[in-house]
XYZ file of C-alpha atoms in Angstrom:
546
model
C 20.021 13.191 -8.742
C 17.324 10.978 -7.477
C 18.159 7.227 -6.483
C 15.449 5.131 -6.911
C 12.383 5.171 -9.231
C 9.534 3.352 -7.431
C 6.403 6.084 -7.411
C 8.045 8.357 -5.221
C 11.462 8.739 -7.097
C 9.528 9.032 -10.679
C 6.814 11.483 -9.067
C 9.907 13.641 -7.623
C 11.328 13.756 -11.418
C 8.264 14.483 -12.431
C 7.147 17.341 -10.515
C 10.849 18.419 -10.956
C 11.141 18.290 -14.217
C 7.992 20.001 -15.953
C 9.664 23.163 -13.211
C 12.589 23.182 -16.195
C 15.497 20.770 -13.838
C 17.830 18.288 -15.321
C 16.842 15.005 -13.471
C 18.707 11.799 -13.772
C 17.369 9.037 -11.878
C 19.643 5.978 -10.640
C 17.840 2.197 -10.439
C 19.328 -0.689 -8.891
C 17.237 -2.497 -11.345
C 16.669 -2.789 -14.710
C 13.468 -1.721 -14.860
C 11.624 1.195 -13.392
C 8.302 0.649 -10.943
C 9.620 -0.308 -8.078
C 7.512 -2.456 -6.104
C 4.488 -1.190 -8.196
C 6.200 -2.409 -11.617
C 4.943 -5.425 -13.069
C 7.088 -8.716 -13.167
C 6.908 -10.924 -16.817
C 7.745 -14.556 -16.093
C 10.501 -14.876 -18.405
C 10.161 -17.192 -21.407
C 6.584 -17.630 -20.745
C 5.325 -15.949 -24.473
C 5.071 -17.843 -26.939
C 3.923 -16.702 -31.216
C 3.761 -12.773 -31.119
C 2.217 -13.116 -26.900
C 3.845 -11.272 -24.358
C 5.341 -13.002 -21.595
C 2.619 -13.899 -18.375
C 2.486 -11.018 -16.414
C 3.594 -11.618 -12.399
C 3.956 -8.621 -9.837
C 5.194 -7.656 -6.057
C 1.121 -7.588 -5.575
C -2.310 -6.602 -7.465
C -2.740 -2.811 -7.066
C -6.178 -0.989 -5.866
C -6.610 2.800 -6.293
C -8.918 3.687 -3.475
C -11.248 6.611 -3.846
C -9.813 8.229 -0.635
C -6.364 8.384 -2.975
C -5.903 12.228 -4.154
C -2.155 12.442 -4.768
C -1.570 9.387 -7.219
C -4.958 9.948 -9.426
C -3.736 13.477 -9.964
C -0.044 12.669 -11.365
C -2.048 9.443 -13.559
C -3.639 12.018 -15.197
C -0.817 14.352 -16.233
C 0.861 10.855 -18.037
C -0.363 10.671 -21.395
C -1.777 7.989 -22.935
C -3.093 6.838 -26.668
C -5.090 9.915 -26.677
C -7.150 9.268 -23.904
C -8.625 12.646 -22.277
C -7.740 11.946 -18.579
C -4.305 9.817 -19.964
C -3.345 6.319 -17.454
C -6.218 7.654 -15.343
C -8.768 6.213 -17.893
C -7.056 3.143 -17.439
C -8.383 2.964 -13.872
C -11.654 0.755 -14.214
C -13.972 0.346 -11.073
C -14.034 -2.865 -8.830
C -18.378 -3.051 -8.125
C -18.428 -5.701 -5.352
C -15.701 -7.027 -2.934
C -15.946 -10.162 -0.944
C -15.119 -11.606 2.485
C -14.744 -15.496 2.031
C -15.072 -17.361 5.207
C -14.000 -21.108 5.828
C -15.816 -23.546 7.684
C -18.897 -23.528 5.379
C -19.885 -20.339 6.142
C -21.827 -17.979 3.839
C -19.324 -15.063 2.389
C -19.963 -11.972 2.646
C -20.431 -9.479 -0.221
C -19.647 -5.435 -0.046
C -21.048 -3.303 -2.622
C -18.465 -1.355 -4.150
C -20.681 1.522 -4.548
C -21.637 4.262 -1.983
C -24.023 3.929 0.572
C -25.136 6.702 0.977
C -24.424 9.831 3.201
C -26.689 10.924 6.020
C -26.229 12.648 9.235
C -22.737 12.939 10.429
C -22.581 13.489 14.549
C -20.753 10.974 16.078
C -24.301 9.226 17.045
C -25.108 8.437 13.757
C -21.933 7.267 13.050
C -21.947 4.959 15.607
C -25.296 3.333 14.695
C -24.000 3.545 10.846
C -20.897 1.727 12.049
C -22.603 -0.722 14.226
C -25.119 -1.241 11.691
C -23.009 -2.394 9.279
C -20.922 -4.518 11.709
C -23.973 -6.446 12.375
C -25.574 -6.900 9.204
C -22.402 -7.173 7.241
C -20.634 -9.318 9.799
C -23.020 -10.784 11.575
C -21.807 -9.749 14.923
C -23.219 -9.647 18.728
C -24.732 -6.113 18.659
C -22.551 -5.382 21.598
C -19.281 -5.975 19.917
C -20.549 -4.135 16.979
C -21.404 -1.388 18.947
C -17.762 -1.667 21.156
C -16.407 -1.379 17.795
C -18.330 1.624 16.644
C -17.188 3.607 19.727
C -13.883 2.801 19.000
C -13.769 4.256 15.523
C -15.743 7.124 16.656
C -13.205 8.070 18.975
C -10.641 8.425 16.533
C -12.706 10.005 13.777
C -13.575 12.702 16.773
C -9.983 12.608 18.488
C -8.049 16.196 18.172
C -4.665 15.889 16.122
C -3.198 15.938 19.667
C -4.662 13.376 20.760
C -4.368 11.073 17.764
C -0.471 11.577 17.993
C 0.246 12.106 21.846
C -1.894 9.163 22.748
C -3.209 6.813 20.001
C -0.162 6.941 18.152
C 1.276 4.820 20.941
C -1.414 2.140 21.784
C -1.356 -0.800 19.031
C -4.587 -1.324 17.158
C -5.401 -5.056 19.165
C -5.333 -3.240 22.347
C -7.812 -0.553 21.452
C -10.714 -1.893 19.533
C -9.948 -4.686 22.931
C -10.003 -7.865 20.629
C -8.976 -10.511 23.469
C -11.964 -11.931 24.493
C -13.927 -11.000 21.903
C -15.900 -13.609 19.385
C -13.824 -15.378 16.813
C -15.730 -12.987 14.203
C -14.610 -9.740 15.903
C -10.753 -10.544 16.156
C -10.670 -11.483 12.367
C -13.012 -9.513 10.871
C -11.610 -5.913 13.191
C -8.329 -7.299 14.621
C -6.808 -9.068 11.517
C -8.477 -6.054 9.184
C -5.709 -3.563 9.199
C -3.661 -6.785 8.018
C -6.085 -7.896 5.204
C -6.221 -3.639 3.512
C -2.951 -2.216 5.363
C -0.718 -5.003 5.311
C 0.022 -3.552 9.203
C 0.366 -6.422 12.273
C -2.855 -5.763 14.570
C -0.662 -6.336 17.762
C 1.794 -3.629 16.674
C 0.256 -1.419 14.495
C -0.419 2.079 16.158
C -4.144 2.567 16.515
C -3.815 6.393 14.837
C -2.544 4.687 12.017
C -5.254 1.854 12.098
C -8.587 4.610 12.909
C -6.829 6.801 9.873
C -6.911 3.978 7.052
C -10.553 2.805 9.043
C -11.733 6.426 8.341
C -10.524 6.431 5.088
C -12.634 3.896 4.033
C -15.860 4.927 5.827
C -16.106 8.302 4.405
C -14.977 6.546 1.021
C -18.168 4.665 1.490
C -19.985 7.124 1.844
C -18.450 9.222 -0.801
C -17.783 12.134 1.049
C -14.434 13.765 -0.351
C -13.457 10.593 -2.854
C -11.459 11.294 -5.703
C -13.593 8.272 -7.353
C -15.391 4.919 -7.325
C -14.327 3.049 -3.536
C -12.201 0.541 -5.471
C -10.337 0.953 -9.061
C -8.078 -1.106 -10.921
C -5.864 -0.736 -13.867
C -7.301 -2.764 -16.893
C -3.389 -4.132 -18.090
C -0.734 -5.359 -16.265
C 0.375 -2.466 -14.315
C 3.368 -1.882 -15.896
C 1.798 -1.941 -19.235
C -1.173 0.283 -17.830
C 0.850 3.143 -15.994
C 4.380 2.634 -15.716
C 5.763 2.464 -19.217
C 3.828 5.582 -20.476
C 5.241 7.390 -17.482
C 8.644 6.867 -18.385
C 7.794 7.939 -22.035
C 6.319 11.070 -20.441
C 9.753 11.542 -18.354
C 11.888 11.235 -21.244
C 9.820 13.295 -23.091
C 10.661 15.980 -20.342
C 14.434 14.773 -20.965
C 14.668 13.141 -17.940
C 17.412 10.669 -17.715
C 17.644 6.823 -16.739
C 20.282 5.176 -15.393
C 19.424 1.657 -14.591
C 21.307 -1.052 -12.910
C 22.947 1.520 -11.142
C 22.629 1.249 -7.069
C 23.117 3.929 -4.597
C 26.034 3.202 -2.331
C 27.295 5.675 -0.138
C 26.764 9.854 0.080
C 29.901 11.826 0.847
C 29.483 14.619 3.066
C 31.791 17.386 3.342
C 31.643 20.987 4.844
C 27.610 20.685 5.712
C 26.335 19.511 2.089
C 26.620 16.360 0.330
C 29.377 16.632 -1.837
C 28.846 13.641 -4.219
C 27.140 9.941 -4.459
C 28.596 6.518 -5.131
C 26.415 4.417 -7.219
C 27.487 0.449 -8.138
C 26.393 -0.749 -11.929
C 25.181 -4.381 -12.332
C 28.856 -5.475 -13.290
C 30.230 -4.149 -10.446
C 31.811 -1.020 -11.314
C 31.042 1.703 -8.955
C 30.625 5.099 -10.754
C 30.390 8.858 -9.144
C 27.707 11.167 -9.276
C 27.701 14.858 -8.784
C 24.364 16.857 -8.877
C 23.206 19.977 -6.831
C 20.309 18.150 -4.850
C 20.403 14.413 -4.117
C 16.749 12.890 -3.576
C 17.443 9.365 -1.648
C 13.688 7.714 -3.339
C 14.725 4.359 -2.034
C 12.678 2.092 0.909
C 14.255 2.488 4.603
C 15.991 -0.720 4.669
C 17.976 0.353 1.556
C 18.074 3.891 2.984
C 19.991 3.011 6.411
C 23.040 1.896 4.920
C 23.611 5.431 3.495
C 23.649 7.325 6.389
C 27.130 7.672 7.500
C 28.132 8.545 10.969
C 28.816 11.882 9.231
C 25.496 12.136 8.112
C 23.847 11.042 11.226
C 25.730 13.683 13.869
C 24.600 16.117 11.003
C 21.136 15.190 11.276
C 20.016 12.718 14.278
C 16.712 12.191 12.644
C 18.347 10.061 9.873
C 20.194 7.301 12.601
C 16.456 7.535 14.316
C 15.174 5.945 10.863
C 16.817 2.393 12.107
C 14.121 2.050 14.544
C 11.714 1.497 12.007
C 10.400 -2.036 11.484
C 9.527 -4.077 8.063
C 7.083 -6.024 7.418
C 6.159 -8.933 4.598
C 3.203 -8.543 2.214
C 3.981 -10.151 -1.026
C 2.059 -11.662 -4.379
C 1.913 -14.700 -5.876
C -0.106 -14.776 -8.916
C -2.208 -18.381 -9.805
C -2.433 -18.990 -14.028
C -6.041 -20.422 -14.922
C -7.305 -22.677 -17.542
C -10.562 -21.125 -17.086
C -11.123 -17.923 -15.335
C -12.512 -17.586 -11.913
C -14.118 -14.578 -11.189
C -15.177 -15.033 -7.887
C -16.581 -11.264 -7.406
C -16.085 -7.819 -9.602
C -13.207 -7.122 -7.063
C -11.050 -8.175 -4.705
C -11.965 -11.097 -2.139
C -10.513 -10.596 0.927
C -9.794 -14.316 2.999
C -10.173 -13.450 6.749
C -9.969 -17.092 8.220
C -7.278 -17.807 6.205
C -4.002 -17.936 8.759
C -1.752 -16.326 6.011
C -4.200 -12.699 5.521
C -4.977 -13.396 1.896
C -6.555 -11.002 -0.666
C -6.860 -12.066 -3.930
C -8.344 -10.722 -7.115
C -9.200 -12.313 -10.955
C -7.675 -9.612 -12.943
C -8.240 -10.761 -16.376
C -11.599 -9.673 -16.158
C -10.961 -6.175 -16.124
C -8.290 -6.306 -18.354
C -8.923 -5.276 -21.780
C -7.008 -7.323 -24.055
C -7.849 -10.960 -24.129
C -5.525 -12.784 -21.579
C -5.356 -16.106 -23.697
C -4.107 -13.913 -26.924
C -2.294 -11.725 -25.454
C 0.214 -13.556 -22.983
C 1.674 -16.787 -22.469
C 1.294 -19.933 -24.298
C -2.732 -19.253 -25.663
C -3.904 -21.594 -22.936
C -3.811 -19.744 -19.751
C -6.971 -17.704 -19.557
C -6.858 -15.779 -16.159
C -4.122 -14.164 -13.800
C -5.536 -14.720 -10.557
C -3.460 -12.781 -8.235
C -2.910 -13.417 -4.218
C -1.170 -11.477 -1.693
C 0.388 -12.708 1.184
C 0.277 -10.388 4.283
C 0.652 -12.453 7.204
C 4.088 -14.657 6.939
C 4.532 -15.187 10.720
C 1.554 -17.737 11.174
C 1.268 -21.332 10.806
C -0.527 -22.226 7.585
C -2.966 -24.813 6.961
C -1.411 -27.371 4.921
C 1.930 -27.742 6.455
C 1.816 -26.543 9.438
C 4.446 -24.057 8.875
C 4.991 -20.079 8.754
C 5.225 -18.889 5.509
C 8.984 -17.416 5.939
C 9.918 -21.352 6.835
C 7.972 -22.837 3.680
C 9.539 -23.430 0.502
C 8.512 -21.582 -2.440
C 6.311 -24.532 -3.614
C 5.294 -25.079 -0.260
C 3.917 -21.389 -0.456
C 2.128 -21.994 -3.632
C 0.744 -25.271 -2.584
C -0.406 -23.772 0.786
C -2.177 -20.123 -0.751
C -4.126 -22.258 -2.610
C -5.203 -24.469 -0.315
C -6.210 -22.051 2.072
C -8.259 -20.012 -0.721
C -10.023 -23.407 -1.652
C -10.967 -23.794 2.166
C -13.454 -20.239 1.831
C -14.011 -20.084 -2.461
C -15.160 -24.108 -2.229
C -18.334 -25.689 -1.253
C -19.832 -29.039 -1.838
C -21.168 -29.046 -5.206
C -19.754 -25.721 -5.933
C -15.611 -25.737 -6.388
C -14.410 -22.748 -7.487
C -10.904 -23.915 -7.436
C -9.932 -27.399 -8.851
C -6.499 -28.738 -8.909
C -7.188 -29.381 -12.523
C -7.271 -25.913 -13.504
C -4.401 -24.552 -12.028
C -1.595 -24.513 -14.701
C 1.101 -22.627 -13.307
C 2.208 -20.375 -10.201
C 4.961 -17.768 -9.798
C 5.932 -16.058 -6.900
C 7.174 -12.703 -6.493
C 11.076 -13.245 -6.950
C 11.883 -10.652 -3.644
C 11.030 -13.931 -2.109
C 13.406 -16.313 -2.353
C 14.935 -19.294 -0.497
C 18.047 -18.001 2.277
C 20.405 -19.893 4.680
C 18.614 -22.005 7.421
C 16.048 -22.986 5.637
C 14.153 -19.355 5.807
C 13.059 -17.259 2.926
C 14.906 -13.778 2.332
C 13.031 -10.948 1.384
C 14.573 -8.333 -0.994
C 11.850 -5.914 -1.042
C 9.820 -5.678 2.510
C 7.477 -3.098 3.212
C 7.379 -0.382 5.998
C 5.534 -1.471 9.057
C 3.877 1.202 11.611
C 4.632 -0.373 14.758
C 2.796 1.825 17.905
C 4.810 4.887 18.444
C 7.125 4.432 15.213
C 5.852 8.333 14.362
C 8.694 9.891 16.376
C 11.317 7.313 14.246
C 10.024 8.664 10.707
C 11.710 11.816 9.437
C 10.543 14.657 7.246
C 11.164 15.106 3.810
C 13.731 17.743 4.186
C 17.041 17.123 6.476
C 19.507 18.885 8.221
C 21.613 18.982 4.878
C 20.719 21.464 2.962
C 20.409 19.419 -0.638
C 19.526 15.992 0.834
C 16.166 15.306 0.281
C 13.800 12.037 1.471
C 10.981 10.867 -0.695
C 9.865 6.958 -0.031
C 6.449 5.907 1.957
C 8.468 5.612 5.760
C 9.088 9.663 5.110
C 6.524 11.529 7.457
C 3.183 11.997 5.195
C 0.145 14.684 6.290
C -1.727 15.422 3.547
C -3.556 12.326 2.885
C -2.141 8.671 4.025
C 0.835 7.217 5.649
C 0.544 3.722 6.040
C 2.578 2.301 3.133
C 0.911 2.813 -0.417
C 0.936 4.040 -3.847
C -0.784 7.287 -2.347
C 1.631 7.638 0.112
C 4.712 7.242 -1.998
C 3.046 9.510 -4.277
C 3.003 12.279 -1.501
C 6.692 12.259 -0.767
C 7.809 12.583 -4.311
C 5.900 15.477 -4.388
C 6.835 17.075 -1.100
C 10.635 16.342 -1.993
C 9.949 18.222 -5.221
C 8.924 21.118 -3.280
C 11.473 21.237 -1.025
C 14.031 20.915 -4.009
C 11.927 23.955 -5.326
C 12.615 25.773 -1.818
C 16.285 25.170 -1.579
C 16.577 25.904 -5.420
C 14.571 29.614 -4.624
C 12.724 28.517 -7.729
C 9.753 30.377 -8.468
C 7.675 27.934 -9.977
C 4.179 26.926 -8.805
C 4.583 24.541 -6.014
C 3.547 20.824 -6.420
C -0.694 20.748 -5.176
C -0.728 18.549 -2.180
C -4.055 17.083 -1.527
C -5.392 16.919 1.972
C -7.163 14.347 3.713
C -10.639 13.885 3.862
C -12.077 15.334 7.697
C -15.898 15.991 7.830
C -16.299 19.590 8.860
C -19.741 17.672 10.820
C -17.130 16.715 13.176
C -15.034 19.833 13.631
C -16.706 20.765 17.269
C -16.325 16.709 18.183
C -12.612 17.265 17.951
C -11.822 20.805 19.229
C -13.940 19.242 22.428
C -11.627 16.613 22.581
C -8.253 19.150 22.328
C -9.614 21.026 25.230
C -10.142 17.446 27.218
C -6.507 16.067 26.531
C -5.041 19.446 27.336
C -6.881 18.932 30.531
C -5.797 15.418 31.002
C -9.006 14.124 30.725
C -9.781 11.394 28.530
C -12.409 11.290 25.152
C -15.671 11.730 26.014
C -16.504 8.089 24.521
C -13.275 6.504 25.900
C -14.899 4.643 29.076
């Protein structure tokens, strides 16, 4: 049994399935995806179109991704030779759009080349860019090249007995610094990790950072730096998955929500699960995989549970955090850049992306009324700050207040005079991701938050396998090693496919074991780091830490 079917619950039935099991998987909702699924705005098609497509947020599929591009293409699709992974198209140029009147700034999406990797040359490649891309004081670009250099050369034992527990503002030692350096380095991990700066663990923060520079570089990418599906992602990758999972006989039970576990005599004995008209129903299975996001996990663990295994009641010391979508329908289409745009003056962290142009079907024939002609697609990532417009956090805005106040903030870096890429006379429609939705007091609830890696939140997260011997963990707050574990597709990915192998191990099934892809470390900077496990053993501090 596996509750929940977001990418870790259907990459756990996947794995598990082509090894010969019987896997049902149990959805609170009627649709499968998760938070990756795509979101029609009902009633919206009109004469043979589909209905507009909305989401929880526009999806990127980073070359430093190894996990997820591996299971897209095992999913058939129409014939296509590497199935949904042909559907991945790349993204050649992303943008940084700056308010104020200032000039944006444009990232090729291609690699940059390679070059000499000591620590160095990394620091003047790092530096480099931070001064020609961002336009930086060379000595802040350089403070922040050290920075990153440290953790790309930090020993595992120092990246989790140290970094793990100072917050990403405090290292790359953003007060004081320029304007320029707090958004562009501080605000960063919000803008691509959806992680707070002034909580985020700065081992988390350098991994993600290091991700991306060897992605630029192309040293150990799966692919292009930035891909995107070319349909709605449901209609890209998620349908013809769960036509390849029912082709393996795996089983669906939707509207169906996970409840409570009953333990008994050191296993889990059976599962409670409540159907959409209220009916609860009981399951029975030989291994239970709980695929569901921590705040829905918590609930289930029983005190039972927890004296069984005190790394599950450790899980409610892990924080959430907001990053949500609201997607903008277009008269014409605005394609600001062939990729995403990333907002960093903008007090709410927006990213935003024109997706129509990579999309393959015409957007005007295909969905809604014939007259919208682009799905320009924003996420949200910072809800805590006062916006623009009103004045107001996002969590205390209304949901037209939210629309109103996105755009407004976008039109702030995308317009200049004589050049306005974003006219009230375009917009036709908004809709908001429907997690988000008005609550008592006048604040917005959130039904779907994501995981947030507060400094230190490591020793919190547990492993995929627990104390009970068929109870297995697969969701993106599950410990991850192999490639990322800040909260993504890739990460997600990961668990389902280390729960599968555990199953596999508690089964004794002989079957090949499910290929875990490792991260990305240049072997260039193997010598860097054993230097640096022989200094913290020592008590010393990094060589480039002064």
């Amino acid at each position: 049994a596996v509750f929940g079917a977001g990418p870790a619950g259907l990459t756990t039935a996947h794995e598990l399935a082509e090894r010969g099991f019987e896997v049902t998987v149990y959805e609170r909702r009627d649709v499968l995806g998760g938070k990756a699924r795509s979101i029609p705005v009902p009633g919206t098609g009109t004469r043979g179109r589909r209905d507009l497509p909305g989401e929880h947020g526009h999806r990127g599929v980073f070359g430093f991704y190894h996990n997820l591009p591996d299971t897209l293409r095992r999913i058939p699709y129409a014939g296509q030779p590497n199935g949904v992974h042909d559907n991945l198209v790349q993204a050649t140029w992303n943008q940084f759009a700056r308010s104020g009147g200032r000039q944006a700034i444009d990232v090729p999406g291609t690699p940059i080349g390679s070059g000499t990797l000591d620590p160095e040359a990394l620091i003047q490649l790092i530096a480099g860019l931070g001064e020609e891309l961002f336009h930086l004081p060379v000595w802040e670009a350089a403070l922040f090249a050290r920075k990153m250099v440290i953790l790309l050369t930090s020993g595992e034992e120092r990246r989790f007995g140290q970094w793990e527990h100072v917050n990403w503002w405090k290292f790359i030692e953003a007060d004081g610094k320029s304007l320029d350096y707090r958004r562009i380095f501080g605000g960063g991990v919000q803008l691509i990790q959806a992680l707070k700066p002034t909580s985020a663990s700065a081992r988390t923060g350098g991994q993600g950072g290091g991700a991306i520079i060897w992605d630029l570089l192309q040293l150990g990418s799966d692919g292009p730096n930035d891909r995107v599906f070319n349909a709605p992602t449901s209609e890209a990758w998620i349908d013809p998955w769960e036509a390849r999972l029912r082709s393996l006989d795996v089983e669906f039970r939707t509207g169906h929500s996970v409840e409570s576990l009953t333990y008994s005599g050191g296993r889990i004995t059976g599962a409670t699960v409540r159907t959409a008209d209220g009916a609860r129903v009981p399951v029975e299975a030989d291994h239970y995989v709980v695929a569901v996001p921590v705040d829905r996990a918590v609930p289930l663990w029983s005190p039972a549970l927890q004296a069984a295994d005190p790394s599950l009641a450790r899980t409610k010391k892990l924080n959430t955090t907001w990053s949500h979508g609201i997607v903008y329908y277009l008269s014409r289409p605005v394609p600001v850049v062939h990729g995403h745009v990333a907002y960093p003056d903008s007090p709410w962290s927006l990213v935003s992306i024109s997706q129509s142009q990579f999309w393959r079907e015409e957007f005007a024939d295909t969905w809604g009324d014939g007259q919208s002609r682009d799905s320009f697609s924003v996420v949200v990532s910072n809800w805590d700050e006062p916006g623009a417009l009103y004045g107001r956090t996002a969590r205390r805005c209304t949901p037209q207040q939210i629309a109103a106040e996105v755009w407004a903030q976008m039109k702030q870096a995308l317009n200049r005079p004589g050049r306005a890429r974003l006219t009230d006379d375009n917009l036709r429609r908004w809709f908001l991701d429907p997690a988000i939705a008005p609550g008592p007091g006048g604040e917005l609830t959130n039904d779907e938050p994501y995981l947030l890696n507060d400094a230190g939140s490591w020793q919190y997260r547990p492993e995929v396998t627990t104390a009970v011997p068929n109870l297995f963990l697969a969701a993106d707050y599950v410990r991850q090693y192999s490639n990322v574990d800040f909260s993504s597709m890739e990460a997600a990915n990961e668990a389902g496919r280390r729960a599968a192998n555990a199953v596999l191990d508690a089964a004794g099934d002989s079957s090949d074991r499910v290929r875990l892809f490792e991260r990305y470390e240049p072997k260039e900077l193997d010598a860097a780091k054993k230097l640096d496990t022989d200094r913290y053993r020592l008590g010393l501090p990094h060589i480039l830490d002064f």
